[in-house]
Structure formats: C-alpha cells, structure tokens
mmCIF file of C-alpha atoms and ligand atoms in Angstrom:
data_model
loop_
_atom_site.group_PDB
_atom_site.id
_atom_site.type_symbol
_atom_site.label_atom_id
_atom_site.label_comp_id
_atom_site.label_asym_id
_atom_site.label_seq_id
_atom_site.Cartn_x
_atom_site.Cartn_y
_atom_site.Cartn_z
ATOM 1 C CA MET A 1 0.000 0.000 0.000
ATOM 2 C CA ILE A 2 2.771 2.424 1.014
ATOM 3 C CA LYS A 3 4.590 1.607 -2.224
ATOM 4 C CA PHE A 4 1.423 2.415 -4.149
ATOM 5 C CA ILE A 5 1.012 5.761 -2.349
ATOM 6 C CA HIS A 6 4.652 6.635 -3.157
ATOM 7 C CA ARG A 7 4.070 5.768 -6.822
ATOM 8 C CA PHE A 8 0.928 7.905 -6.871
ATOM 9 C CA ILE A 9 2.767 10.878 -5.332
ATOM 10 C CA ASP A 10 5.599 10.413 -7.863
ATOM 11 C CA PHE A 11 3.009 10.458 -10.625
ATOM 12 C CA ILE A 12 1.361 13.695 -9.420
ATOM 13 C CA PHE A 13 4.613 15.407 -8.331
ATOM 14 C CA PRO A 14 7.376 13.755 -10.324
ATOM 15 C CA GLN A 15 10.950 14.196 -9.150
ATOM 16 C CA ARG A 16 12.690 16.727 -11.347
ATOM 17 C CA CYS A 17 16.358 17.464 -12.042
ATOM 18 C CA LEU A 18 17.373 20.463 -9.889
ATOM 19 C CA CYS A 19 19.332 21.874 -12.783
ATOM 20 C CA CYS A 20 17.307 21.468 -15.979
ATOM 21 C CA GLY A 21 13.883 20.490 -14.597
ATOM 22 C CA LYS A 22 13.649 17.259 -16.582
ATOM 23 C CA VAL A 23 11.583 14.506 -14.887
ATOM 24 C CA ILE A 24 13.895 11.904 -13.334
ATOM 25 C CA HIS A 25 12.985 8.457 -12.092
ATOM 26 C CA SER A 26 15.308 8.060 -9.165
ATOM 27 C CA ASP A 27 16.135 9.630 -5.843
ATOM 28 C CA ASP A 28 19.083 11.431 -7.391
ATOM 29 C CA SER A 29 18.741 15.177 -7.568
ATOM 30 C CA LEU A 30 20.187 15.635 -11.050
ATOM 31 C CA CYS A 31 19.544 13.945 -14.379
ATOM 32 C CA VAL A 32 22.411 11.957 -15.870
ATOM 33 C CA ASP A 33 23.284 14.723 -18.364
ATOM 34 C CA CYS A 34 23.475 17.460 -15.703
ATOM 35 C CA PHE A 35 25.393 15.221 -13.295
ATOM 36 C CA GLU A 36 27.978 14.465 -15.959
ATOM 37 C CA ARG A 37 28.568 18.182 -16.459
ATOM 38 C CA ILE A 38 29.570 18.643 -12.786
ATOM 39 C CA ASN A 39 33.340 18.543 -12.299
ATOM 40 C CA PHE A 40 34.143 17.164 -8.853
ATOM 41 C CA ILE A 41 37.489 18.043 -7.285
ATOM 42 C CA THR A 42 38.516 14.517 -6.420
ATOM 43 C CA GLY A 43 42.274 14.848 -6.291
ATOM 44 C CA PRO A 44 45.105 15.071 -6.506
ATOM 45 C CA PHE A 45 44.674 18.469 -4.880
ATOM 46 C CA CYS A 46 46.793 20.734 -2.697
ATOM 47 C CA LYS A 47 46.633 19.600 0.941
ATOM 48 C CA HIS A 48 46.389 23.193 2.141
ATOM 49 C CA CYS A 49 44.245 25.179 -0.302
ATOM 50 C CA GLY A 50 42.439 22.270 -2.020
ATOM 51 C CA SER A 51 43.187 23.481 -5.568
ATOM 52 C CA PRO A 52 43.356 20.673 -8.119
ATOM 53 C CA LEU A 53 46.902 19.741 -9.128
ATOM 54 C CA TYR A 54 47.046 19.140 -12.854
ATOM 55 C CA SER A 55 50.722 19.177 -13.710
ATOM 56 C CA GLU A 56 52.829 16.123 -12.941
ATOM 57 C CA ASN A 57 55.490 18.514 -11.653
ATOM 58 C CA ASP A 58 53.129 19.486 -8.840
ATOM 59 C CA LEU A 59 52.839 15.958 -7.530
ATOM 60 C CA SER A 60 55.451 16.041 -4.805
ATOM 61 C CA ASP A 61 55.081 13.787 -1.742
ATOM 62 C CA GLU A 62 53.638 16.620 0.259
ATOM 63 C CA LEU A 63 51.114 17.535 -2.440
ATOM 64 C CA TYR A 64 51.138 21.293 -2.042
ATOM 65 C CA CYS A 65 50.553 23.627 -4.963
ATOM 66 C CA VAL A 66 53.373 25.974 -5.955
ATOM 67 C CA SER A 67 51.623 28.915 -4.365
ATOM 68 C CA CYS A 68 51.184 27.161 -0.977
ATOM 69 C CA LEU A 69 54.771 25.904 -1.009
ATOM 70 C CA ASN A 70 55.819 29.562 -1.022
ATOM 71 C CA HIS A 71 53.171 30.956 1.292
ATOM 72 C CA LYS A 72 50.348 29.378 3.258
ATOM 73 C CA ASP A 73 47.211 31.310 4.087
ATOM 74 C CA ALA A 74 46.115 31.646 7.698
ATOM 75 C CA PHE A 75 43.351 29.059 7.371
ATOM 76 C CA ARG A 76 44.159 25.445 8.272
ATOM 77 C CA PHE A 77 42.542 23.704 5.290
ATOM 78 C CA CYS A 78 40.436 24.934 2.405
ATOM 79 C CA ARG A 79 38.285 22.463 0.505
ATOM 80 C CA SER A 80 35.678 22.739 -2.249
ATOM 81 C CA ALA A 81 33.559 19.991 -3.732
ATOM 82 C CA ILE A 82 33.254 21.023 -7.380
ATOM 83 C CA LEU A 83 34.623 23.435 -9.954
ATOM 84 C CA TYR A 84 32.645 26.604 -10.572
ATOM 85 C CA ASP A 85 32.103 26.324 -14.323
ATOM 86 C CA ASP A 86 29.407 26.140 -16.992
ATOM 87 C CA GLY A 87 28.225 22.798 -15.603
ATOM 88 C CA SER A 88 27.653 24.015 -12.024
ATOM 89 C CA LYS A 89 26.866 27.716 -12.467
ATOM 90 C CA LYS A 90 23.101 27.430 -12.891
ATOM 91 C CA LEU A 91 22.638 25.194 -9.848
ATOM 92 C CA LEU A 92 24.587 27.638 -7.662
ATOM 93 C CA LEU A 93 23.130 30.875 -9.030
ATOM 94 C CA ASP A 94 19.568 29.526 -8.724
ATOM 95 C CA PHE A 95 20.307 28.633 -5.111
ATOM 96 C CA LYS A 96 21.778 32.042 -4.315
ATOM 97 C CA PHE A 97 19.479 34.416 -6.151
ATOM 98 C CA SER A 98 16.331 32.630 -7.333
ATOM 99 C CA ASP A 99 14.879 31.184 -4.130
ATOM 100 C CA ARG A 100 15.817 27.644 -5.217
ATOM 101 C CA THR A 101 16.631 26.715 -1.624
ATOM 102 C CA GLU A 102 15.587 23.104 -2.265
ATOM 103 C CA ASN A 103 19.061 22.710 -3.831
ATOM 104 C CA ARG A 104 20.485 22.845 -0.289
ATOM 105 C CA LYS A 105 20.308 19.110 0.401
ATOM 106 C CA LEU A 106 22.399 18.157 -2.603
ATOM 107 C CA LEU A 107 24.884 21.004 -2.074
ATOM 108 C CA ALA A 108 25.280 20.179 1.648
ATOM 109 C CA LYS A 109 25.892 16.532 0.783
ATOM 110 C CA TRP A 110 28.714 17.624 -1.506
ATOM 111 C CA LEU A 111 30.093 19.907 1.241
ATOM 112 C CA PHE A 112 30.027 16.985 3.652
ATOM 113 C CA LEU A 113 32.006 14.775 1.278
ATOM 114 C CA ALA A 114 34.523 17.497 0.389
ATOM 115 C CA GLY A 115 35.095 18.335 4.055
ATOM 116 C CA LYS A 116 36.399 14.879 4.999
ATOM 117 C CA ASP A 117 39.926 16.130 5.894
ATOM 118 C CA ILE A 118 38.514 19.053 7.848
ATOM 119 C CA PHE A 119 36.069 17.007 9.897
ATOM 120 C CA SER A 120 38.634 14.350 10.733
ATOM 121 C CA ALA A 121 41.032 17.054 11.947
ATOM 122 C CA GLY A 122 38.360 18.152 14.458
ATOM 123 C CA VAL A 123 35.766 20.920 14.308
ATOM 124 C CA ASP A 124 33.712 22.710 16.997
ATOM 125 C CA LEU A 125 31.611 25.210 15.041
ATOM 126 C CA LEU A 126 30.305 25.944 11.565
ATOM 127 C CA ILE A 127 30.095 29.646 10.712
ATOM 128 C CA PRO A 128 28.392 30.814 7.506
ATOM 129 C CA ILE A 129 29.809 33.888 5.770
ATOM 130 C CA PRO A 130 27.386 36.602 6.899
ATOM 131 C CA LEU A 131 25.600 39.108 4.683
ATOM 132 C CA HIS A 132 25.229 42.791 5.585
ATOM 133 C CA TYR A 133 21.707 43.215 6.966
ATOM 134 C CA THR A 134 20.698 45.483 4.072
ATOM 135 C CA ARG A 135 21.563 42.757 1.579
ATOM 136 C CA LEU A 136 19.833 40.135 3.692
ATOM 137 C CA LEU A 137 16.657 42.249 3.644
ATOM 138 C CA LYS A 138 16.865 42.507 -0.128
ATOM 139 C CA ARG A 139 17.672 38.854 -0.805
ATOM 140 C CA LYS A 140 15.500 37.477 2.032
ATOM 141 C CA TYR A 141 17.896 34.660 2.905
ATOM 142 C CA ASN A 142 21.596 33.973 3.295
ATOM 143 C CA GLN A 143 22.544 31.025 1.105
ATOM 144 C CA SER A 144 25.625 30.285 3.258
ATOM 145 C CA ALA A 145 23.528 30.077 6.431
ATOM 146 C CA ILE A 146 21.152 27.620 4.731
ATOM 147 C CA LEU A 147 24.120 25.466 3.676
ATOM 148 C CA ALA A 148 25.627 25.574 7.176
ATOM 149 C CA LYS A 149 22.309 24.539 8.750
ATOM 150 C CA GLU A 150 21.932 21.612 6.367
ATOM 151 C CA LEU A 151 25.554 20.552 6.885
ATOM 152 C CA SER A 152 25.001 20.708 10.628
ATOM 153 C CA THR A 153 22.303 18.040 10.359
ATOM 154 C CA LEU A 154 24.785 15.777 8.538
ATOM 155 C CA THR A 155 27.716 16.364 10.900
ATOM 156 C CA ASN A 156 26.069 17.200 14.242
ATOM 157 C CA ILE A 157 28.406 20.193 14.461
ATOM 158 C CA PRO A 158 26.555 23.291 15.730
ATOM 159 C CA VAL A 159 26.207 26.444 13.633
ATOM 160 C CA GLU A 160 27.141 29.814 15.104
ATOM 161 C CA TYR A 161 25.116 32.487 13.292
ATOM 162 C CA LYS A 162 25.593 35.576 15.383
ATOM 163 C CA SER A 163 29.240 35.912 16.336
ATOM 164 C CA LEU A 164 30.631 36.896 12.959
ATOM 165 C CA LYS A 165 28.982 40.043 11.602
ATOM 166 C CA LYS A 166 29.303 41.956 8.379
ATOM 167 C CA ILE A 167 29.497 45.569 9.482
ATOM 168 C CA LYS A 168 30.296 47.324 6.211
ATOM 169 C CA ARG A 169 28.290 47.373 3.012
ATOM 170 C CA THR A 170 30.565 46.240 0.213
ATOM 171 C CA LEU A 171 30.266 46.102 -3.552
ATOM 172 C CA PRO A 172 29.324 42.638 -4.841
ATOM 173 C CA GLN A 173 32.701 40.899 -5.264
ATOM 174 C CA VAL A 174 31.853 39.998 -8.882
ATOM 175 C CA LEU A 175 32.203 43.710 -9.728
ATOM 176 C CA CYS A 176 35.793 43.829 -8.437
ATOM 177 C CA ASN A 177 39.053 42.444 -9.783
ATOM 178 C CA GLY A 178 41.545 40.506 -7.617
ATOM 179 C CA LYS A 179 43.205 43.449 -5.819
ATOM 180 C CA GLN A 180 39.955 45.400 -5.463
ATOM 181 C CA ARG A 181 38.290 42.377 -3.869
ATOM 182 C CA GLN A 182 40.760 42.435 -0.977
ATOM 183 C CA LYS A 183 40.278 46.164 -0.478
ATOM 184 C CA ASN A 184 36.501 45.808 -0.786
ATOM 185 C CA VAL A 185 36.216 43.397 2.167
ATOM 186 C CA LYS A 186 38.921 44.954 4.359
ATOM 187 C CA ASN A 187 37.462 45.685 7.813
ATOM 188 C CA ALA A 188 34.031 44.569 6.594
ATOM 189 C CA PHE A 189 33.639 41.868 9.274
ATOM 190 C CA LYS A 190 33.762 41.837 13.032
ATOM 191 C CA VAL A 191 33.380 39.287 15.813
ATOM 192 C CA ALA A 192 30.438 40.332 17.964
ATOM 193 C CA ASN A 193 30.903 37.761 20.717
ATOM 194 C CA THR A 194 34.492 36.632 21.309
ATOM 195 C CA GLU A 195 33.525 34.282 24.160
ATOM 196 C CA ARG A 196 31.625 32.028 21.769
ATOM 197 C CA ILE A 197 34.511 31.567 19.379
ATOM 198 C CA LYS A 198 37.492 31.611 21.743
ATOM 199 C CA ASN A 199 39.628 28.438 21.371
ATOM 200 C CA LYS A 200 37.106 26.989 18.934
ATOM 201 C CA ARG A 201 37.999 25.126 15.740
ATOM 202 C CA ILE A 202 35.829 26.837 13.169
ATOM 203 C CA VAL A 203 34.787 25.996 9.607
ATOM 204 C CA LEU A 204 33.698 28.910 7.437
ATOM 205 C CA ILE A 205 30.935 27.896 5.020
ATOM 206 C CA ASP A 206 30.132 29.546 1.700
ATOM 207 C CA ASP A 207 28.810 28.610 -1.723
ATOM 208 C CA VAL A 208 31.664 29.735 -3.980
ATOM 209 C CA TYR A 209 35.375 30.420 -3.439
ATOM 210 C CA THR A 210 36.553 32.881 -6.057
ATOM 211 C CA THR A 211 39.768 34.674 -5.045
ATOM 212 C CA GLY A 212 39.276 33.837 -1.364
ATOM 213 C CA ALA A 213 39.413 37.527 -0.341
ATOM 214 C CA THR A 214 36.275 37.247 1.831
ATOM 215 C CA MET A 215 37.372 33.945 3.366
ATOM 216 C CA LYS A 216 40.856 35.256 4.162
ATOM 217 C CA GLU A 217 39.470 38.413 5.774
ATOM 218 C CA CYS A 218 37.018 36.384 7.913
ATOM 219 C CA THR A 219 39.794 33.933 8.860
ATOM 220 C CA LYS A 220 41.967 36.841 10.016
ATOM 221 C CA VAL A 221 39.155 38.390 12.063
ATOM 222 C CA LEU A 222 38.281 35.066 13.757
ATOM 223 C CA LEU A 223 41.903 34.179 14.570
ATOM 224 C CA ASN A 224 42.514 37.678 15.957
ATOM 225 C CA ALA A 225 39.475 37.182 18.176
ATOM 226 C CA GLY A 226 40.920 33.979 19.641
ATOM 227 C CA ALA A 227 39.653 31.109 17.441
ATOM 228 C CA LYS A 228 41.936 28.069 17.681
ATOM 229 C CA SER A 229 41.810 27.288 13.957
ATOM 230 C CA VAL A 230 39.796 28.253 10.902
ATOM 231 C CA ASP A 231 39.025 26.032 7.906
ATOM 232 C CA VAL A 232 37.231 27.024 4.732
ATOM 233 C CA LEU A 233 34.641 24.827 3.040
ATOM 234 C CA THR A 234 32.755 25.851 -0.095
ATOM 235 C CA VAL A 235 30.606 24.012 -2.573
ATOM 236 C CA ALA A 236 32.460 25.331 -5.620
ATOM 237 C CA LYS A 237 35.793 26.872 -6.457
ATOM 238 C CA VAL A 238 36.798 29.123 -9.333
ATOM 239 C CA VAL A 239 40.001 27.714 -10.788
ATOM 240 C CA SER A 240 41.733 29.764 -13.466
HETATM 241 ZN ZN1 ZN B 301 19.197 17.893 -15.722
HETATM 242 ZN ZN1 ZN B 302 47.647 25.237 -2.397
#
C-alpha cells in the first residue's frame, strides 16, 4: 500500500532534475546529463588550499601547490567539492538568487564529502559567511547560512550564526578584480561575541570560493578574536 502511495505521489509530483527540470525516475537530484557536467574536485589536490593539481610537476610527496609551497594562508585547510564552471553555475546561481533553496540538500551533501579532511582534523563550530543586513533584507535569505544549517544536520556540528557580523556594506565581489576584492572586504567583518569563538575550531561555510578575499578576511578576524583554527569549506571553487 505504502509503495502504491509513493508511486501515486511520484506520478502527481514527479521528481525533477534540480538543474534542468527534466523529470527523473530516481532519488538522485540531477539527471544523468546534468550530473555528468559537474566537475568534482577529487584529487590530486593541494593539501592546504584544495586546488586541483594538474601538472605532474606538482605531484610532490607533500602535495602542495606551488603557491602554498611559497606561502600558506592563515586558514588550516580549504576544501571545495566542485569546480565553478558552466556545468555548475546554474545550480549555484539559482540557489543564491532565485529562491531555489531546495538545492540545499544536494549542495550540503557535496560539502560533507569534500570536508572529509577538515572534519577528521576536528571541528567545533560551523560559521556561515554573513551578509550585511541590508543585503539580507533585499535577498531574504543567506545562502551560506542555509548550507551551514543543512551541513550541521549531517555532521552534528553546531552552527554559530551571530558571532561573525558583516558591518560594512561592500560592492558585490563579482564587480571587483583581484586586488579590489581584498580592499573591498577589508574591515568589513567583526566578531560580535568573542567568548563564543574563543579556542574553537571553526569551519567557514560559503557557496563559492573565487579569489578567497572574503574567506581570508574572515579567517583573520576570527583568529585575531581567539579562534583556535579556521578552515574554509565551499561548494564550488573558481580555478583559473
Ligand atoms: Zn538535468
Ligand atoms: Zn595550495
């Protein structure tokens, strides 16, 4: 009987691909075509920043990219699940700007898988990259907070929403080039409650890592306020 009810519901409300809307006959969230267009960052990748390592010259025992061999950022690990490219763009932009919050389950599952190294190193809190309240009013939701909440149900790691605040309105980062992005987010964030983050191992959660300017600024602010370590976990990464 239950099987019949499920079939009936599937008939009335068929499962659709989150990306192209095509009816799919499985519990997967994407159709085969859309899934094949997603480029997962499966390795080899840099142990520190998580960037894919393509050249054989990069494959040293330690597996760090050239940039991290010269200089490591203040975060402990940075990991992303997929490349930000033509195959993943629509899924992510719909989630961020078009109220397609139902994409959260799939995206959080990918975050969970990509964060394996981070979670096994030990984590106390998930912190989503905050929006300035004026942007939150306009957009109605913070996509990073939705991802963090969903990831919390998979990991049992609590989310801290209120301690990291965005105190300055900034230009959307897409309107800035590399150098401008750093300047744009400088002093844009503040820790509102140091007690809650002191000595905590924190993972910053966001949808896309582009140049990392926002992540690096938030890492700096959290470490200055007494966090024990900061990791960065995003669904997608822009790789040039
Ligand atoms: Zn599709
Ligand atoms: Zn690296």
